[in-house]
Amino acid sequence: MGPQRDCLAQLSQGPLWIDEQARLDLREIANQLSRYVEDFQAMQERALIIHEQRMSEHNEQLNQRMYLLSVITAVFLPLGFLTGLLGVNVGGIPGSDSQWGFAAFVGITLGVVAMQMWLLKRKKWW
């Protein structure tokens, strides 16, 4: 619509073979078209602002979820390592001879979780 507006504006000022009433009509049409173009541009700018705001909100939610997943991973990664290490079926696993070996292992893993939670709260990451 922008090029049409420019064309109508030039026609309203240009050729001599157009009578005065037609020039006034063309000028009025060009003015209306100019207002429409300005309204469309304003709507486009508002739509872009709304789109950017929605994308910002979406990215903020995504960052919060990724942060939570990172914290959960930080808690469970050492536990997965400990259970994987002691789950290997080879001889010489510490505590396999003792009747308290499993209880000691559970106590160690709970201690690791407690220490991680304390550290996360102290650093204000959780």
PDB file of N, CA and C in Angstrom, residues 24-110:
ATOM      1  N   LEU A  24      -8.173  17.023  -6.133  1.00  0.00           N
ATOM      2  CA  LEU A  24      -8.596  17.048  -4.724  1.00  0.00           C
ATOM      3  C   LEU A  24      -9.016  15.653  -4.258  1.00  0.00           C
ATOM      4  N   ASP A  25      -9.745  14.960  -5.144  1.00  0.00           N
ATOM      5  CA  ASP A  25     -10.162  13.592  -4.794  1.00  0.00           C
ATOM      6  C   ASP A  25      -8.949  12.672  -4.624  1.00  0.00           C
ATOM      7  N   LEU A  26      -7.992  12.801  -5.556  1.00  0.00           N
ATOM      8  CA  LEU A  26      -6.779  11.984  -5.453  1.00  0.00           C
ATOM      9  C   LEU A  26      -5.994  12.319  -4.190  1.00  0.00           C
ATOM     10  N   ARG A  27      -5.921  13.602  -3.837  1.00  0.00           N
ATOM     11  CA  ARG A  27      -5.216  14.010  -2.632  1.00  0.00           C
ATOM     12  C   ARG A  27      -5.899  13.430  -1.391  1.00  0.00           C
ATOM     13  N   GLU A  28      -7.234  13.473  -1.378  1.00  0.00           N
ATOM     14  CA  GLU A  28      -7.976  12.912  -0.236  1.00  0.00           C
ATOM     15  C   GLU A  28      -7.771  11.399  -0.140  1.00  0.00           C
ATOM     16  N   ILE A  29      -7.803  10.734  -1.266  1.00  0.00           N
ATOM     17  CA  ILE A  29      -7.576   9.279  -1.281  1.00  0.00           C
ATOM     18  C   ILE A  29      -6.152   8.971  -0.816  1.00  0.00           C
ATOM     19  N   ALA A  30      -5.178   9.772  -1.275  1.00  0.00           N
ATOM     20  CA  ALA A  30      -3.784   9.566  -0.852  1.00  0.00           C
ATOM     21  C   ALA A  30      -3.647   9.784   0.645  1.00  0.00           C
ATOM     22  N   ASN A  31      -4.345  10.770   1.197  1.00  0.00           N
ATOM     23  CA  ASN A  31      -4.293  11.010   2.644  1.00  0.00           C
ATOM     24  C   ASN A  31      -4.911   9.844   3.418  1.00  0.00           C
ATOM     25  N   GLN A  32      -6.047   9.355   2.946  1.00  0.00           N
ATOM     26  CA  GLN A  32      -6.674   8.200   3.612  1.00  0.00           C
ATOM     27  C   GLN A  32      -5.756   6.987   3.554  1.00  0.00           C
ATOM     28  N   LEU A  33      -5.198   6.763   2.389  1.00  0.00           N
ATOM     29  CA  LEU A  33      -4.286   5.632   2.235  1.00  0.00           C
ATOM     30  C   LEU A  33      -3.058   5.800   3.125  1.00  0.00           C
ATOM     31  N   SER A  34      -2.589   7.020   3.262  1.00  0.00           N
ATOM     32  CA  SER A  34      -1.455   7.287   4.146  1.00  0.00           C
ATOM     33  C   SER A  34      -1.806   6.958   5.594  1.00  0.00           C
ATOM     34  N   ARG A  35      -3.014   7.315   6.019  1.00  0.00           N
ATOM     35  CA  ARG A  35      -3.439   6.971   7.386  1.00  0.00           C
ATOM     36  C   ARG A  35      -3.541   5.460   7.565  1.00  0.00           C
ATOM     37  N   TYR A  36      -4.067   4.775   6.549  1.00  0.00           N
ATOM     38  CA  TYR A  36      -4.153   3.317   6.629  1.00  0.00           C
ATOM     39  C   TYR A  36      -2.764   2.689   6.744  1.00  0.00           C
ATOM     40  N   VAL A  37      -1.831   3.187   5.952  1.00  0.00           N
ATOM     41  CA  VAL A  37      -0.465   2.654   5.996  1.00  0.00           C
ATOM     42  C   VAL A  37       0.145   2.898   7.370  1.00  0.00           C
ATOM     43  N   GLU A  38      -0.060   4.081   7.929  1.00  0.00           N
ATOM     44  CA  GLU A  38       0.457   4.375   9.266  1.00  0.00           C
ATOM     45  C   GLU A  38      -0.180   3.473  10.315  1.00  0.00           C
ATOM     46  N   ASP A  39      -1.495   3.221  10.192  1.00  0.00           N
ATOM     47  CA  ASP A  39      -2.165   2.304  11.124  1.00  0.00           C
ATOM     48  C   ASP A  39      -1.606   0.892  11.011  1.00  0.00           C
ATOM     49  N   PHE A  40      -1.388   0.448   9.772  1.00  0.00           N
ATOM     50  CA  PHE A  40      -0.823  -0.889   9.585  1.00  0.00           C
ATOM     51  C   PHE A  40       0.584  -0.981  10.162  1.00  0.00           C
ATOM     52  N   GLN A  41       1.379   0.053   9.989  1.00  0.00           N
ATOM     53  CA  GLN A  41       2.730   0.047  10.554  1.00  0.00           C
ATOM     54  C   GLN A  41       2.679   0.043  12.079  1.00  0.00           C
ATOM     55  N   ALA A  42       1.740   0.810  12.657  1.00  0.00           N
ATOM     56  CA  ALA A  42       1.603   0.815  14.118  1.00  0.00           C
ATOM     57  C   ALA A  42       1.171  -0.562  14.620  1.00  0.00           C
ATOM     58  N   MET A  43       0.241  -1.199  13.910  1.00  0.00           N
ATOM     59  CA  MET A  43      -0.183  -2.551  14.302  1.00  0.00           C
ATOM     60  C   MET A  43       0.966  -3.540  14.184  1.00  0.00           C
ATOM     61  N   GLN A  44       1.767  -3.388  13.148  1.00  0.00           N
ATOM     62  CA  GLN A  44       2.907  -4.279  12.966  1.00  0.00           C
ATOM     63  C   GLN A  44       3.911  -4.106  14.102  1.00  0.00           C
ATOM     64  N   GLU A  45       4.159  -2.869  14.498  1.00  0.00           N
ATOM     65  CA  GLU A  45       5.079  -2.629  15.608  1.00  0.00           C
ATOM     66  C   GLU A  45       4.540  -3.208  16.910  1.00  0.00           C
ATOM     67  N   ARG A  46       3.230  -3.033  17.154  1.00  0.00           N
ATOM     68  CA  ARG A  46       2.637  -3.614  18.367  1.00  0.00           C
ATOM     69  C   ARG A  46       2.715  -5.127  18.342  1.00  0.00           C
ATOM     70  N   ALA A  47       2.466  -5.720  17.177  1.00  0.00           N
ATOM     71  CA  ALA A  47       2.554  -7.182  17.059  1.00  0.00           C
ATOM     72  C   ALA A  47       3.978  -7.663  17.319  1.00  0.00           C
ATOM     73  N   LEU A  48       4.971  -6.924  16.824  1.00  0.00           N
ATOM     74  CA  LEU A  48       6.358  -7.305  17.072  1.00  0.00           C
ATOM     75  C   LEU A  48       6.705  -7.197  18.552  1.00  0.00           C
ATOM     76  N   ILE A  49       6.203  -6.160  19.211  1.00  0.00           N
ATOM     77  CA  ILE A  49       6.460  -6.009  20.646  1.00  0.00           C
ATOM     78  C   ILE A  49       5.828  -7.151  21.424  1.00  0.00           C
ATOM     79  N   ILE A  50       4.584  -7.495  21.079  1.00  0.00           N
ATOM     80  CA  ILE A  50       3.904  -8.608  21.755  1.00  0.00           C
ATOM     81  C   ILE A  50       4.648  -9.917  21.491  1.00  0.00           C
ATOM     82  N   HIS A  51       5.100 -10.108  20.253  1.00  0.00           N
ATOM     83  CA  HIS A  51       5.843 -11.322  19.925  1.00  0.00           C
ATOM     84  C   HIS A  51       7.138 -11.407  20.729  1.00  0.00           C
ATOM     85  N   GLU A  52       7.862 -10.313  20.815  1.00  0.00           N
ATOM     86  CA  GLU A  52       9.100 -10.308  21.590  1.00  0.00           C
ATOM     87  C   GLU A  52       8.837 -10.570  23.070  1.00  0.00           C
ATOM     88  N   GLN A  53       7.743 -10.010  23.591  1.00  0.00           N
ATOM     89  CA  GLN A  53       7.400 -10.235  24.995  1.00  0.00           C
ATOM     90  C   GLN A  53       7.066 -11.703  25.236  1.00  0.00           C
ATOM     91  N   ARG A  54       6.292 -12.298  24.345  1.00  0.00           N
ATOM     92  CA  ARG A  54       5.943 -13.721  24.492  1.00  0.00           C
ATOM     93  C   ARG A  54       7.198 -14.599  24.384  1.00  0.00           C
ATOM     94  N   MET A  55       8.088 -14.266  23.468  1.00  0.00           N
ATOM     95  CA  MET A  55       9.321 -15.044  23.337  1.00  0.00           C
ATOM     96  C   MET A  55      10.181 -14.896  24.590  1.00  0.00           C
ATOM     97  N   SER A  56      10.203 -13.711  25.162  1.00  0.00           N
ATOM     98  CA  SER A  56      10.961 -13.496  26.397  1.00  0.00           C
ATOM     99  C   SER A  56      10.379 -14.326  27.538  1.00  0.00           C
ATOM    100  N   GLU A  57       9.052 -14.336  27.663  1.00  0.00           N
ATOM    101  CA  GLU A  57       8.415 -15.148  28.703  1.00  0.00           C
ATOM    102  C   GLU A  57       8.696 -16.628  28.476  1.00  0.00           C
ATOM    103  N   HIS A  58       8.620 -17.059  27.233  1.00  0.00           N
ATOM    104  CA  HIS A  58       8.880 -18.463  26.913  1.00  0.00           C
ATOM    105  C   HIS A  58      10.324 -18.836  27.249  1.00  0.00           C
ATOM    106  N   ASN A  59      11.263 -17.965  26.895  1.00  0.00           N
ATOM    107  CA  ASN A  59      12.666 -18.237  27.206  1.00  0.00           C
ATOM    108  C   ASN A  59      12.921 -18.254  28.704  1.00  0.00           C
ATOM    109  N   GLU A  60      12.227 -17.387  29.446  1.00  0.00           N
ATOM    110  CA  GLU A  60      12.381 -17.374  30.908  1.00  0.00           C
ATOM    111  C   GLU A  60      11.883 -18.690  31.511  1.00  0.00           C
ATOM    112  N   GLN A  61      10.734 -19.171  31.043  1.00  0.00           N
ATOM    113  CA  GLN A  61      10.218 -20.450  31.528  1.00  0.00           C
ATOM    114  C   GLN A  61      11.175 -21.586  31.167  1.00  0.00           C
ATOM    115  N   LEU A  62      11.693 -21.546  29.957  1.00  0.00           N
ATOM    116  CA  LEU A  62      12.632 -22.586  29.530  1.00  0.00           C
ATOM    117  C   LEU A  62      13.900 -22.554  30.378  1.00  0.00           C
ATOM    118  N   ASN A  63      14.395 -21.361  30.682  1.00  0.00           N
ATOM    119  CA  ASN A  63      15.583 -21.250  31.529  1.00  0.00           C
ATOM    120  C   ASN A  63      15.327 -21.782  32.934  1.00  0.00           C
ATOM    121  N   GLN A  64      14.148 -21.504  33.488  1.00  0.00           N
ATOM    122  CA  GLN A  64      13.819 -22.020  34.820  1.00  0.00           C
ATOM    123  C   GLN A  64      13.768 -23.540  34.819  1.00  0.00           C
ATOM    124  N   ARG A  65      13.182 -24.112  33.791  1.00  0.00           N
ATOM    125  CA  ARG A  65      13.093 -25.577  33.722  1.00  0.00           C
ATOM    126  C   ARG A  65      14.470 -26.202  33.528  1.00  0.00           C
ATOM    127  N   MET A  66      15.285 -25.587  32.694  1.00  0.00           N
ATOM    128  CA  MET A  66      16.637 -26.105  32.490  1.00  0.00           C
ATOM    129  C   MET A  66      17.463 -25.994  33.774  1.00  0.00           C
ATOM    130  N   TYR A  67      17.258 -24.926  34.525  1.00  0.00           N
ATOM    131  CA  TYR A  67      17.956 -24.761  35.800  1.00  0.00           C
ATOM    132  C   TYR A  67      17.566 -25.868  36.770  1.00  0.00           C
ATOM    133  N   LEU A  68      16.263 -26.153  36.861  1.00  0.00           N
ATOM    134  CA  LEU A  68      15.793 -27.215  37.745  1.00  0.00           C
ATOM    135  C   LEU A  68      16.364 -28.566  37.318  1.00  0.00           C
ATOM    136  N   LEU A  69      16.371 -28.828  36.011  1.00  0.00           N
ATOM    137  CA  LEU A  69      16.952 -30.082  35.539  1.00  0.00           C
ATOM    138  C   LEU A  69      18.440 -30.163  35.833  1.00  0.00           C
ATOM    139  N   SER A  70      19.148 -29.051  35.760  1.00  0.00           N
ATOM    140  CA  SER A  70      20.579 -29.041  36.080  1.00  0.00           C
ATOM    141  C   SER A  70      20.817 -29.343  37.551  1.00  0.00           C
ATOM    142  N   VAL A  71      19.982 -28.771  38.411  1.00  0.00           N
ATOM    143  CA  VAL A  71      20.126 -29.034  39.852  1.00  0.00           C
ATOM    144  C   VAL A  71      19.842 -30.501  40.141  1.00  0.00           C
ATOM    145  N   ILE A  72      18.783 -31.033  39.551  1.00  0.00           N
ATOM    146  CA  ILE A  72      18.450 -32.453  39.761  1.00  0.00           C
ATOM    147  C   ILE A  72      19.584 -33.341  39.255  1.00  0.00           C
ATOM    148  N   THR A  73      20.146 -32.994  38.119  1.00  0.00           N
ATOM    149  CA  THR A  73      21.279 -33.761  37.589  1.00  0.00           C
ATOM    150  C   THR A  73      22.478 -33.681  38.523  1.00  0.00           C
ATOM    151  N   ALA A  74      22.728 -32.505  39.058  1.00  0.00           N
ATOM    152  CA  ALA A  74      23.861 -32.348  39.980  1.00  0.00           C
ATOM    153  C   ALA A  74      23.672 -33.194  41.229  1.00  0.00           C
ATOM    154  N   VAL A  75      22.443 -33.393  41.657  1.00  0.00           N
ATOM    155  CA  VAL A  75      22.186 -34.212  42.846  1.00  0.00           C
ATOM    156  C   VAL A  75      22.327 -35.696  42.523  1.00  0.00           C
ATOM    157  N   PHE A  76      21.783 -36.140  41.410  1.00  0.00           N
ATOM    158  CA  PHE A  76      21.727 -37.567  41.138  1.00  0.00           C
ATOM    159  C   PHE A  76      22.943 -38.122  40.396  1.00  0.00           C
ATOM    160  N   LEU A  77      23.778 -37.289  39.826  1.00  0.00           N
ATOM    161  CA  LEU A  77      24.954 -37.795  39.118  1.00  0.00           C
ATOM    162  C   LEU A  77      25.928 -38.519  40.052  1.00  0.00           C
ATOM    163  N   PRO A  78      26.295 -37.954  41.203  1.00  0.00           N
ATOM    164  CA  PRO A  78      27.184 -38.707  42.102  1.00  0.00           C
ATOM    165  C   PRO A  78      26.534 -39.992  42.631  1.00  0.00           C
ATOM    166  N   LEU A  79      25.226 -39.951  42.858  1.00  0.00           N
ATOM    167  CA  LEU A  79      24.548 -41.156  43.328  1.00  0.00           C
ATOM    168  C   LEU A  79      24.574 -42.244  42.265  1.00  0.00           C
ATOM    169  N   GLY A  80      24.373 -41.844  41.018  1.00  0.00           N
ATOM    170  CA  GLY A  80      24.459 -42.814  39.922  1.00  0.00           C
ATOM    171  C   GLY A  80      25.853 -43.391  39.787  1.00  0.00           C
ATOM    172  N   PHE A  81      26.856 -42.549  40.007  1.00  0.00           N
ATOM    173  CA  PHE A  81      28.228 -43.044  39.960  1.00  0.00           C
ATOM    174  C   PHE A  81      28.484 -44.060  41.069  1.00  0.00           C
ATOM    175  N   LEU A  82      28.042 -43.741  42.288  1.00  0.00           N
ATOM    176  CA  LEU A  82      28.265 -44.667  43.416  1.00  0.00           C
ATOM    177  C   LEU A  82      27.546 -45.988  43.205  1.00  0.00           C
ATOM    178  N   THR A  83      26.300 -45.952  42.815  1.00  0.00           N
ATOM    179  CA  THR A  83      25.564 -47.208  42.612  1.00  0.00           C
ATOM    180  C   THR A  83      26.119 -47.987  41.431  1.00  0.00           C
ATOM    181  N   GLY A  84      26.570 -47.306  40.392  1.00  0.00           N
ATOM    182  CA  GLY A  84      27.182 -48.006  39.261  1.00  0.00           C
ATOM    183  C   GLY A  84      28.506 -48.637  39.638  1.00  0.00           C
ATOM    184  N   LEU A  85      29.283 -47.941  40.440  1.00  0.00           N
ATOM    185  CA  LEU A  85      30.582 -48.463  40.856  1.00  0.00           C
ATOM    186  C   LEU A  85      30.416 -49.680  41.752  1.00  0.00           C
ATOM    187  N   LEU A  86      29.498 -49.618  42.687  1.00  0.00           N
ATOM    188  CA  LEU A  86      29.315 -50.745  43.597  1.00  0.00           C
ATOM    189  C   LEU A  86      28.402 -51.825  43.024  1.00  0.00           C
ATOM    190  N   GLY A  87      27.800 -51.580  41.887  1.00  0.00           N
ATOM    191  CA  GLY A  87      26.942 -52.588  41.267  1.00  0.00           C
ATOM    192  C   GLY A  87      27.687 -53.527  40.346  1.00  0.00           C
ATOM    193  N   VAL A  88      28.972 -53.327  40.193  1.00  0.00           N
ATOM    194  CA  VAL A  88      29.776 -54.193  39.335  1.00  0.00           C
ATOM    195  C   VAL A  88      29.963 -55.530  40.046  1.00  0.00           C
ATOM    196  N   ASN A  89      29.767 -56.602  39.340  1.00  0.00           N
ATOM    197  CA  ASN A  89      29.854 -57.937  39.941  1.00  0.00           C
ATOM    198  C   ASN A  89      31.279 -58.475  39.854  1.00  0.00           C
ATOM    199  N   VAL A  90      32.131 -57.872  40.606  1.00  0.00           N
ATOM    200  CA  VAL A  90      33.502 -58.362  40.696  1.00  0.00           C
ATOM    201  C   VAL A  90      33.839 -58.528  42.170  1.00  0.00           C
ATOM    202  N   GLY A  91      34.869 -59.273  42.431  1.00  0.00           N
ATOM    203  CA  GLY A  91      35.284 -59.478  43.806  1.00  0.00           C
ATOM    204  C   GLY A  91      35.957 -58.243  44.373  1.00  0.00           C
ATOM    205  N   GLY A  92      35.937 -58.120  45.669  1.00  0.00           N
ATOM    206  CA  GLY A  92      36.621 -57.035  46.330  1.00  0.00           C
ATOM    207  C   GLY A  92      35.801 -55.771  46.509  1.00  0.00           C
ATOM    208  N   ILE A  93      34.495 -55.860  46.342  1.00  0.00           N
ATOM    209  CA  ILE A  93      33.648 -54.688  46.559  1.00  0.00           C
ATOM    210  C   ILE A  93      33.647 -54.403  48.057  1.00  0.00           C
ATOM    211  N   PRO A  94      33.941 -53.194  48.466  1.00  0.00           N
ATOM    212  CA  PRO A  94      33.971 -52.884  49.897  1.00  0.00           C
ATOM    213  C   PRO A  94      32.609 -53.102  50.548  1.00  0.00           C
ATOM    214  N   GLY A  95      32.600 -53.782  51.664  1.00  0.00           N
ATOM    215  CA  GLY A  95      31.385 -54.011  52.429  1.00  0.00           C
ATOM    216  C   GLY A  95      30.581 -55.215  52.000  1.00  0.00           C
ATOM    217  N   SER A  96      31.064 -55.982  51.025  1.00  0.00           N
ATOM    218  CA  SER A  96      30.295 -57.147  50.583  1.00  0.00           C
ATOM    219  C   SER A  96      30.333 -58.272  51.614  1.00  0.00           C
ATOM    220  N   ASP A  97      31.350 -58.309  52.466  1.00  0.00           N
ATOM    221  CA  ASP A  97      31.459 -59.364  53.485  1.00  0.00           C
ATOM    222  C   ASP A  97      30.631 -59.028  54.713  1.00  0.00           C
ATOM    223  N   SER A  98      30.402 -57.763  54.948  1.00  0.00           N
ATOM    224  CA  SER A  98      29.760 -57.317  56.186  1.00  0.00           C
ATOM    225  C   SER A  98      28.241 -57.329  56.049  1.00  0.00           C
ATOM    226  N   GLN A  99      27.577 -57.612  57.177  1.00  0.00           N
ATOM    227  CA  GLN A  99      26.115 -57.563  57.164  1.00  0.00           C
ATOM    228  C   GLN A  99      25.611 -56.118  57.190  1.00  0.00           C
ATOM    229  N   TRP A 100      26.490 -55.183  57.540  1.00  0.00           N
ATOM    230  CA  TRP A 100      26.127 -53.768  57.596  1.00  0.00           C
ATOM    231  C   TRP A 100      26.603 -53.011  56.354  1.00  0.00           C
ATOM    232  N   GLY A 101      27.111 -53.714  55.382  1.00  0.00           N
ATOM    233  CA  GLY A 101      27.649 -53.073  54.181  1.00  0.00           C
ATOM    234  C   GLY A 101      26.595 -52.273  53.424  1.00  0.00           C
ATOM    235  N   PHE A 102      25.399 -52.871  53.240  1.00  0.00           N
ATOM    236  CA  PHE A 102      24.338 -52.177  52.519  1.00  0.00           C
ATOM    237  C   PHE A 102      23.856 -50.964  53.306  1.00  0.00           C
ATOM    238  N   ALA A 103      23.705 -51.129  54.616  1.00  0.00           N
ATOM    239  CA  ALA A 103      23.267 -50.002  55.454  1.00  0.00           C
ATOM    240  C   ALA A 103      24.300 -48.878  55.420  1.00  0.00           C
ATOM    241  N   ALA A 104      25.588 -49.237  55.424  1.00  0.00           N
ATOM    242  CA  ALA A 104      26.633 -48.218  55.347  1.00  0.00           C
ATOM    243  C   ALA A 104      26.578 -47.494  54.000  1.00  0.00           C
ATOM    244  N   PHE A 105      26.350 -48.251  52.926  1.00  0.00           N
ATOM    245  CA  PHE A 105      26.250 -47.639  51.604  1.00  0.00           C
ATOM    246  C   PHE A 105      25.060 -46.684  51.523  1.00  0.00           C
ATOM    247  N   VAL A 106      23.919 -47.095  52.042  1.00  0.00           N
ATOM    248  CA  VAL A 106      22.734 -46.213  52.059  1.00  0.00           C
ATOM    249  C   VAL A 106      23.022 -44.975  52.892  1.00  0.00           C
ATOM    250  N   GLY A 107      23.676 -45.143  54.021  1.00  0.00           N
ATOM    251  CA  GLY A 107      24.037 -44.002  54.859  1.00  0.00           C
ATOM    252  C   GLY A 107      24.974 -43.037  54.132  1.00  0.00           C
ATOM    253  N   ILE A 108      25.936 -43.586  53.405  1.00  0.00           N
ATOM    254  CA  ILE A 108      26.874 -42.743  52.645  1.00  0.00           C
ATOM    255  C   ILE A 108      26.132 -41.965  51.556  1.00  0.00           C
ATOM    256  N   THR A 109      25.257 -42.654  50.840  1.00  0.00           N
ATOM    257  CA  THR A 109      24.522 -41.959  49.778  1.00  0.00           C
ATOM    258  C   THR A 109      23.593 -40.891  50.357  1.00  0.00           C
ATOM    259  N   LEU A 110      22.949 -41.177  51.480  1.00  0.00           N
ATOM    260  CA  LEU A 110      22.111 -40.142  52.108  1.00  0.00           C
ATOM    261  C   LEU A 110      22.961 -38.979  52.600  1.00  0.00           C
TER     262      LEU A 110
END
